[in-house]
Short mmCIF file of C-alpha atoms and ligand atoms in Angstrom, two decimals:
data_model
loop_
_atom_site.label_atom_id
_atom_site.label_comp_id
_atom_site.label_asym_id
_atom_site.label_seq_id
_atom_site.Cartn_x
_atom_site.Cartn_y
_atom_site.Cartn_z
CA MET A 157 -72.31 51.78 76.17
CA ILE A 158 -71.51 48.96 78.58
CA ALA A 159 -69.67 46.88 75.93
CA ARG A 160 -67.35 49.80 75.22
CA GLN A 161 -66.83 50.35 78.95
CA ILE A 162 -65.73 46.72 79.46
CA ALA A 163 -63.47 46.81 76.37
CA ASP A 164 -61.81 49.94 77.76
CA ALA A 165 -61.30 48.22 81.12
CA VAL A 166 -59.13 45.52 79.46
CA ASN A 167 -55.66 45.90 80.95
CA GLN A 168 -52.81 45.09 78.55
CA ASP A 169 -50.16 44.74 81.29
CA ARG A 170 -52.30 42.36 83.31
CA LEU A 171 -53.02 40.27 80.20
CA LEU A 172 -49.32 40.05 79.27
CA GLU A 173 -48.36 39.22 82.86
CA SER A 174 -50.87 36.35 82.93
CA ILE A 175 -49.52 34.98 79.61
CA ASP A 176 -45.97 35.00 81.01
CA THR A 177 -47.04 33.41 84.30
CA LEU A 178 -49.00 30.59 82.66
CA ALA A 179 -45.97 29.92 80.42
CA THR A 180 -43.86 29.12 83.51
CA PHE A 181 -45.78 25.81 83.88
CA GLY A 182 -43.78 23.57 81.56
CA ALA A 183 -41.38 26.31 80.45
CA ARG A 184 -38.65 25.17 78.04
CA ASP A 185 -35.11 26.55 78.09
CA ASP A 186 -35.63 28.04 74.63
CA GLY A 187 -38.58 30.19 75.76
CA GLY A 188 -41.26 27.78 74.58
CA VAL A 189 -43.69 25.62 76.56
CA ASP A 190 -44.06 21.83 76.82
CA ARG A 191 -47.26 21.01 78.67
CA PRO A 192 -48.98 17.76 77.71
CA ALA A 193 -52.69 17.44 78.48
CA LEU A 194 -53.45 16.26 82.06
CA GLY A 195 -49.75 15.84 82.93
CA GLU A 196 -48.26 17.27 86.13
CA ARG A 197 -47.46 20.63 84.52
CA ASP A 198 -50.99 20.91 83.13
CA ILE A 199 -52.42 20.09 86.57
CA GLU A 200 -50.30 22.83 88.16
CA ALA A 201 -51.33 25.30 85.44
CA ARG A 202 -54.97 24.40 86.07
CA ARG A 203 -54.48 24.88 89.83
CA PHE A 204 -53.11 28.37 89.14
CA LEU A 205 -56.10 29.27 86.94
CA ILE A 206 -58.65 27.82 89.39
CA GLU A 207 -57.19 30.01 92.15
CA ARG A 208 -57.22 33.03 89.87
CA ALA A 209 -60.84 32.41 88.88
CA ARG A 210 -61.90 32.08 92.52
CA ALA A 211 -60.11 35.32 93.34
CA LEU A 212 -62.20 36.93 90.59
CA GLY A 213 -65.33 35.63 92.30
CA CYS A 214 -66.08 32.93 89.73
CA GLY A 215 -67.57 29.49 90.30
CA VAL A 216 -65.49 26.56 89.01
CA HIS A 217 -67.07 23.50 87.38
CA VAL A 218 -65.71 20.41 85.67
CA ASP A 219 -67.12 17.77 83.33
CA ALA A 220 -66.41 14.14 82.42
CA CYS A 221 -63.43 15.02 80.17
CA ALA A 222 -61.85 17.39 82.74
CA ASN A 223 -62.93 20.47 80.81
CA LEU A 224 -62.95 23.34 83.32
CA PHE A 225 -65.57 26.12 83.37
CA PHE A 226 -65.05 29.41 85.20
CA ARG A 227 -68.40 31.13 85.60
CA ARG A 228 -69.25 34.72 86.37
CA GLU A 229 -72.94 34.80 87.24
CA GLY A 230 -75.40 37.09 85.50
CA ASP A 231 -78.59 38.76 86.64
CA ALA A 232 -80.99 36.32 85.10
CA ALA A 233 -81.32 32.53 85.01
CA LEU A 234 -80.37 32.42 81.33
CA ALA A 235 -78.03 30.28 79.24
CA PRO A 236 -74.41 31.44 79.60
CA VAL A 237 -72.19 32.96 76.94
CA MET A 238 -68.95 30.98 76.63
CA THR A 239 -65.43 31.74 75.57
CA GLY A 240 -62.10 29.95 76.06
CA SER A 241 -59.68 27.62 74.34
CA HIS A 242 -57.03 25.10 75.48
CA ILE A 243 -53.87 25.19 77.62
CA ASP A 244 -52.19 21.94 76.53
CA THR A 245 -49.30 22.51 74.11
CA GLN A 246 -47.24 20.79 71.47
CA PRO A 247 -43.92 19.41 72.83
CA THR A 248 -42.20 22.38 71.17
CA GLY A 249 -45.08 24.78 71.71
CA GLY A 250 -45.18 28.51 72.32
CA LYS A 251 -46.85 30.66 74.98
CA LEU A 252 -49.89 31.71 72.96
CA ASP A 253 -51.52 28.80 71.11
CA GLY A 254 -54.73 28.23 73.07
CA CYS A 255 -53.48 29.97 76.24
CA TYR A 256 -54.11 33.39 74.74
CA GLY A 257 -57.82 32.64 74.27
CA VAL A 258 -58.20 31.34 77.84
CA LEU A 259 -56.27 34.25 79.40
CA ALA A 260 -58.08 36.87 77.30
CA GLY A 261 -61.28 35.31 78.69
CA PHE A 262 -59.88 35.80 82.20
CA GLU A 263 -59.02 39.38 81.30
CA VAL A 264 -62.66 39.96 80.29
CA LEU A 265 -63.81 38.56 83.66
CA ALA A 266 -61.41 40.93 85.44
CA ALA A 267 -62.47 43.88 83.25
CA MET A 268 -66.13 43.24 84.09
CA ASN A 269 -65.22 43.23 87.78
CA ASP A 270 -63.21 46.43 87.44
CA ALA A 271 -66.07 48.14 85.62
CA ASN A 272 -68.40 46.87 88.33
CA VAL A 273 -70.81 45.59 85.71
CA ARG A 274 -73.28 42.77 86.04
CA THR A 275 -74.40 41.24 82.75
CA ARG A 276 -77.80 39.66 82.12
CA ARG A 277 -76.42 36.29 81.15
CA PRO A 278 -73.61 34.45 82.93
CA LEU A 279 -70.18 34.39 81.24
CA GLU A 280 -68.17 31.16 81.28
CA VAL A 281 -64.50 30.81 80.37
CA ALA A 282 -63.71 27.21 79.38
CA ILE A 283 -60.47 25.24 79.24
CA TRP A 284 -60.96 22.42 76.72
CA THR A 285 -58.87 19.33 77.53
CA ASN A 286 -56.31 17.86 75.09
CA GLU A 287 -56.92 20.06 72.07
CA GLU A 288 -53.50 19.40 70.56
CA GLY A 289 -53.98 15.64 70.50
CA THR A 290 -50.28 15.18 71.21
CA ARG A 291 -50.68 13.05 74.34
CA PHE A 292 -54.01 11.35 73.57
CA SER A 293 -55.45 10.95 70.08
CA PRO A 294 -57.63 12.47 68.62
CA GLY A 295 -57.20 16.19 69.27
CA ALA A 296 -60.00 18.48 70.43
CA MET A 297 -61.02 15.63 72.71
CA GLY A 298 -62.50 17.83 75.45
CA SER A 299 -64.60 20.02 73.19
CA SER A 300 -65.82 17.09 71.10
CA ALA A 301 -66.82 15.18 74.26
CA PHE A 302 -68.55 18.28 75.64
CA VAL A 303 -70.81 18.58 72.59
CA GLU A 304 -71.31 14.79 72.32
CA PRO A 305 -70.75 13.08 75.71
CA SER A 306 -71.20 9.60 74.20
CA ARG A 307 -67.74 10.03 72.64
CA MET A 308 -66.24 9.46 76.12
CA ALA A 309 -66.90 5.73 75.82
CA ARG A 310 -64.49 5.62 72.85
CA TYR A 311 -61.94 7.98 74.37
CA ALA A 312 -61.64 6.32 77.79
CA ASP A 313 -59.26 3.54 76.69
CA VAL A 314 -57.02 5.66 74.45
CA ARG A 315 -53.43 5.38 75.69
CA ASP A 316 -50.55 7.84 75.70
CA SER A 317 -47.04 6.80 74.59
CA GLU A 318 -46.33 5.49 78.11
CA GLY A 319 -49.41 3.25 78.08
CA MET A 320 -51.52 5.35 80.45
CA THR A 321 -55.20 5.46 79.53
CA LEU A 322 -57.23 8.65 79.31
CA SER A 323 -59.50 7.34 82.05
CA ALA A 324 -56.50 6.89 84.39
CA ALA A 325 -55.37 10.44 83.56
CA LEU A 326 -58.90 11.68 84.32
CA ASP A 327 -58.85 9.81 87.67
CA HIS A 328 -55.59 11.56 88.45
CA HIS A 329 -57.17 14.92 87.60
CA ARG A 330 -60.13 14.15 89.87
CA SER A 331 -57.82 13.32 92.76
CA ALA A 332 -55.86 16.54 92.19
CA PHE A 333 -59.07 18.60 92.38
CA PRO A 334 -61.43 16.68 94.66
CA GLY A 335 -64.94 18.04 95.09
CA LEU A 336 -65.11 20.25 92.01
CA PRO A 337 -68.82 20.36 91.11
CA GLN A 338 -69.91 18.98 87.74
CA ARG A 339 -71.16 21.43 85.14
CA ALA A 340 -74.88 21.00 84.46
CA GLN A 341 -74.72 18.81 81.38
CA HIS A 342 -78.00 19.91 79.91
CA GLU A 343 -77.09 23.60 79.95
CA VAL A 344 -76.70 24.61 76.31
CA ALA A 345 -74.68 27.79 75.88
CA HIS A 346 -76.22 30.90 74.31
CA ALA A 347 -73.09 31.45 72.17
CA PHE A 348 -69.37 30.59 72.03
CA VAL A 349 -66.56 32.88 70.87
CA GLU A 350 -62.97 31.64 70.67
CA LEU A 351 -60.07 34.08 70.39
CA HIS A 352 -56.88 32.52 68.99
CA ILE A 353 -53.62 33.42 67.27
CA GLU A 354 -53.79 32.97 63.49
CA GLN A 355 -50.84 30.51 63.29
CA GLY A 356 -50.36 31.59 59.68
CA PRO A 357 -49.14 34.61 57.69
CA GLN A 358 -52.30 36.09 56.15
CA LEU A 359 -53.01 38.89 58.65
CA GLU A 360 -49.40 39.97 58.79
CA ASP A 361 -49.15 39.97 54.99
CA ALA A 362 -52.26 42.15 54.78
CA ASP A 363 -51.06 44.34 57.69
CA VAL A 364 -54.43 43.97 59.44
CA PRO A 365 -54.61 43.38 63.22
CA LEU A 366 -57.70 41.14 63.42
CA ALA A 367 -59.66 38.50 61.57
CA VAL A 368 -63.29 37.60 61.90
CA VAL A 369 -63.08 33.87 61.21
CA SER A 370 -65.99 32.85 59.03
CA GLY A 371 -65.35 29.12 59.23
CA ILE A 372 -62.91 26.22 59.34
CA GLN A 373 -61.93 24.40 56.19
CA GLY A 374 -62.84 20.73 55.78
CA VAL A 375 -60.37 17.89 55.47
CA ARG A 376 -60.08 14.41 53.97
CA TRP A 377 -57.29 12.01 54.82
CA TYR A 378 -56.44 8.97 52.70
CA ALA A 379 -53.87 6.21 52.55
CA LEU A 380 -52.87 4.91 49.09
CA HIS A 381 -51.40 1.48 48.52
CA VAL A 382 -49.47 0.67 45.36
CA GLN A 383 -48.31 -2.85 44.55
CA GLY A 384 -45.27 -3.73 42.40
CA SER A 385 -42.83 -6.58 42.32
CA ALA A 386 -39.43 -6.81 44.01
CA ALA A 387 -36.55 -7.66 41.67
CA HIS A 388 -32.80 -7.22 41.34
CA ALA A 389 -31.81 -3.60 40.59
CA GLY A 390 -28.86 -4.69 38.47
CA THR A 391 -30.23 -7.51 36.37
CA THR A 392 -33.88 -6.56 35.65
CA PRO A 393 -34.25 -4.71 32.30
CA MET A 394 -36.29 -1.51 32.57
CA PRO A 395 -39.26 -2.61 30.40
CA LEU A 396 -39.79 -5.73 32.55
CA ARG A 397 -40.00 -3.94 35.90
CA ARG A 398 -43.08 -3.47 38.03
CA ASP A 399 -41.70 -0.64 40.16
CA ALA A 400 -44.23 0.41 42.83
CA MET A 401 -42.41 3.71 43.37
CA THR A 402 -42.66 4.73 39.71
CA LEU A 403 -46.40 4.19 39.81
CA ALA A 404 -46.74 5.93 43.20
CA ILE A 405 -44.98 9.02 41.87
CA ALA A 406 -47.21 9.09 38.78
CA LEU A 407 -50.25 8.86 41.06
CA ARG A 408 -48.97 11.61 43.29
CA GLN A 409 -48.53 13.87 40.27
CA GLU A 410 -52.03 13.24 38.97
CA LEU A 411 -53.63 13.71 42.40
CA ASP A 412 -51.68 16.89 43.00
CA ALA A 413 -52.81 18.29 39.63
CA ILE A 414 -56.48 17.49 40.19
CA ALA A 415 -56.34 18.93 43.73
CA HIS A 416 -55.09 22.24 42.35
CA GLU A 417 -57.50 22.22 39.43
CA LEU A 418 -60.51 21.66 41.70
CA GLY A 419 -59.57 23.83 44.65
CA ARG A 420 -57.60 26.64 42.99
CA ALA A 421 -55.91 29.05 45.41
CA ASP A 422 -57.70 27.59 48.46
CA THR A 423 -56.31 24.09 47.97
CA ARG A 424 -54.06 22.64 50.66
CA VAL A 425 -52.76 19.22 49.63
CA THR A 426 -49.99 17.28 51.35
CA PHE A 427 -48.49 13.86 50.65
CA GLY A 428 -46.82 13.60 54.01
CA ARG A 429 -46.10 10.00 54.97
CA TRP A 430 -44.42 7.42 52.75
CA SER A 431 -43.44 3.84 53.35
CA ILE A 432 -41.57 1.72 50.87
CA GLU A 433 -40.91 -2.02 50.78
CA PRO A 434 -38.37 -3.42 50.97
CA ASN A 435 -36.72 0.03 51.16
CA SER A 436 -33.42 -1.27 49.92
CA ILE A 437 -30.85 0.46 47.73
CA ASN A 438 -30.54 -2.36 45.20
CA THR A 439 -34.04 -3.85 45.08
CA ILE A 440 -36.93 -2.58 42.98
CA PRO A 441 -39.70 -1.34 45.35
CA SER A 442 -42.44 -3.97 45.69
CA ALA A 443 -44.96 -1.89 47.66
CA VAL A 444 -45.43 1.80 48.40
CA SER A 445 -48.00 3.40 50.69
CA PHE A 446 -48.48 7.13 51.09
CA THR A 447 -50.98 9.51 52.62
CA ILE A 448 -52.98 12.47 51.30
CA ASP A 449 -54.19 15.35 53.45
CA PHE A 450 -56.56 17.41 51.32
CA ARG A 451 -58.21 20.53 52.77
CA HIS A 452 -60.64 23.06 51.36
CA PRO A 453 -63.33 25.44 52.70
CA GLU A 454 -66.01 24.11 50.30
CA ALA A 455 -67.77 20.79 50.82
CA SER A 456 -68.43 20.43 47.07
CA VAL A 457 -64.70 20.62 46.30
CA LEU A 458 -63.90 18.01 48.96
CA ALA A 459 -66.53 15.71 47.45
CA ALA A 460 -65.28 16.25 43.89
CA PHE A 461 -61.71 15.49 44.95
CA ASP A 462 -62.91 12.30 46.63
CA GLU A 463 -64.59 11.16 43.41
CA HIS A 464 -61.60 11.97 41.19
CA ALA A 465 -59.12 10.40 43.60
CA HIS A 466 -61.04 7.12 43.60
CA ALA A 467 -61.26 7.10 39.80
CA ILE A 468 -57.57 7.87 39.31
CA VAL A 469 -56.44 5.26 41.81
CA GLN A 470 -58.71 2.63 40.28
CA ARG A 471 -57.45 3.38 36.77
CA HIS A 472 -53.89 2.69 37.95
CA GLY A 473 -54.84 -0.52 39.75
CA ALA A 474 -53.89 0.85 43.18
CA ARG A 475 -55.95 0.93 46.36
CA ILE A 476 -57.28 3.94 48.28
CA GLU A 477 -58.39 3.95 51.90
CA ALA A 478 -60.33 6.84 53.50
CA LEU A 479 -58.85 7.49 56.97
CA PHE A 480 -60.61 10.57 58.29
CA THR A 481 -62.99 13.22 57.14
CA HIS A 482 -64.30 16.44 58.63
CA ALA A 483 -66.77 18.69 56.84
CA PRO A 484 -66.07 22.43 56.56
CA VAL A 485 -67.59 24.47 59.39
CA ALA A 486 -69.39 27.74 58.73
CA PHE A 487 -69.68 29.87 61.86
CA ASP A 488 -72.93 31.51 62.92
CA ALA A 489 -73.84 34.70 61.02
CA SER A 490 -75.21 36.50 64.08
CA VAL A 491 -72.09 35.77 66.18
CA LEU A 492 -69.87 36.91 63.28
CA SER A 493 -71.85 40.13 62.93
CA CYS A 494 -71.47 40.69 66.68
CA ILE A 495 -67.66 40.35 66.26
CA ASP A 496 -67.76 42.66 63.22
CA GLY A 497 -69.74 45.17 65.28
CA ALA A 498 -67.15 45.01 68.07
CA CYS A 499 -64.34 45.68 65.57
CA ARG A 500 -66.21 48.68 64.16
CA ALA A 501 -67.03 50.04 67.61
CA LEU A 502 -63.34 49.86 68.56
CA ASP A 503 -62.16 51.26 65.21
CA ALA A 504 -60.19 48.08 64.52
CA ARG A 505 -59.67 46.87 60.96
CA ALA A 506 -60.49 43.21 60.39
CA LEU A 507 -60.32 40.70 57.54
CA HIS A 508 -62.69 37.81 57.01
CA LEU A 509 -60.73 34.54 56.92
CA THR A 510 -61.33 30.81 56.86
CA SER A 511 -59.22 28.95 59.42
CA GLY A 512 -56.73 26.49 58.00
CA ALA A 513 -56.27 24.77 61.38
CA PHE A 514 -58.76 22.94 63.59
CA HIS A 515 -59.92 24.58 66.81
CA ASP A 516 -62.27 23.73 69.66
CA ALA A 517 -64.81 26.12 68.10
CA MET A 518 -65.18 23.58 65.29
CA TYR A 519 -67.03 21.30 67.73
CA LEU A 520 -68.72 24.05 69.73
CA ALA A 521 -70.33 25.17 66.45
CA THR A 522 -72.47 22.02 66.62
CA HIS A 523 -73.58 22.96 70.17
CA CYS A 524 -74.48 26.65 69.96
CA PRO A 525 -74.01 29.69 67.68
CA SER A 526 -70.23 30.10 67.51
CA GLY A 527 -67.51 32.26 66.01
CA MET A 528 -63.79 32.96 66.19
CA ILE A 529 -61.42 35.92 66.23
CA PHE A 530 -57.75 35.78 65.13
CA VAL A 531 -54.85 38.07 65.91
CA PRO A 532 -51.68 37.98 63.75
CA SER A 533 -48.76 35.60 64.34
CA ILE A 534 -45.35 37.18 63.79
CA ASP A 535 -43.87 35.56 60.65
CA GLY A 536 -46.82 33.17 60.73
CA ILE A 537 -44.91 30.97 63.22
CA SER A 538 -46.74 28.60 65.59
CA HIS A 539 -46.20 25.21 67.27
CA ASN A 540 -42.74 26.61 67.88
CA PRO A 541 -41.03 28.28 70.87
CA ALA A 542 -40.60 31.39 68.69
CA GLU A 543 -44.40 31.81 68.41
CA ALA A 544 -45.19 35.49 69.12
CA THR A 545 -47.73 38.26 68.58
CA ASP A 546 -47.32 42.02 68.93
CA ALA A 547 -48.41 43.12 72.45
CA GLY A 548 -50.75 45.74 71.01
CA HIS A 549 -52.44 43.10 68.85
CA LEU A 550 -52.90 40.81 71.88
CA ALA A 551 -54.58 43.64 73.79
CA LEU A 552 -56.74 44.65 70.82
CA GLY A 553 -57.97 41.06 70.39
CA ALA A 554 -58.91 40.92 74.07
CA ARG A 555 -60.75 44.25 73.79
CA VAL A 556 -62.77 43.03 70.79
CA LEU A 557 -63.51 39.81 72.68
CA ALA A 558 -64.65 41.85 75.71
CA HIS A 559 -66.94 44.01 73.57
CA CYS A 560 -68.48 41.09 71.76
CA LEU A 561 -68.97 38.91 74.90
CA THR A 562 -70.59 41.80 76.76
CA THR A 563 -73.00 42.38 73.87
CA LEU A 564 -73.89 38.68 73.76
CA CYS A 565 -74.25 38.51 77.57
CA ASN A 566 -76.80 41.33 77.47
CA ASP A 567 -78.75 39.84 74.54
ZN1 ZN B 767 -54.76 26.04 69.49
#
């Protein structure tokens, strides 16, 4: 079996070495990585990967959002199979978030070379620009622009904290890599598989080395505005007060209860940002605003929460503002069964999980049949210099990726 042959050609030492080398671009003193999208350190990291891809015999292409594509040609003029992730990090990021998926893709390219195998379809490893959304907002910019190029018109003028626009950062990227050919925009991929660290504790808790990720939960963001009346904290009798904070806390309690009632164990609800006016020790709060981040894998639960939240807020005479919404994503059944098949072939136990975090695959799923694989995160830690995964788990994830990509490439 060719898929098995490629999986067995995955080299753990080479994979670990590449993870450590990429982590030197933007290395922090505490062992983490700080590499903002399209900054100097990102450009140098990209230069390193472009050289590595060329040494592996791959073609290098770019698109309008500086997504990079490293392509190993196949035998036939067929749509490519894609893998990859991102290499930008949080300011206090680790070595693995995103990078692992890209470098495991490189390891598959190298394993195919070592096994001297030519697949039917081409294989492309992608680097998606600005997934973290830390430098330019929103996140997953590159992958969302890839699947819907018209988004670039909106993204071009987005500024980072220093006032630099995305389009200026893209100009800088173009001048750093002059003459990179554009990827053929019309070329729809045959399938996309993203390998990523879990960034949560479920796999470790279950003592299972892999997850086949069946989808990504949906999210709704809201801002709530509660109006009261400022008055003297010492002289205003309690029954006469219109305290915005008292009402806001009652609202929070009701919304929290309904979120748990509707979503049960899968509910993730967070009231993360609060602002209070006048925010003074001896004045009754006159206005309170706070946010809700509600997430759930089922669209019907998200919709029911939306309805209840509006009703509750209206009953209390407050105001609710919808800020952002993203529907749950269900990955493609045939890609998931290909990943399941790879796990079985390699005797690797796997759970089926829904991802709590967003990933580039969320957008790729609207472009072509897509799926994801997770490996465990030690103590569930991510977006942190201490982010780590057992070396054996990193290698196993890359082997499953190799098996699955080879199968898809010979479809
Ligand atoms: Zn990531």
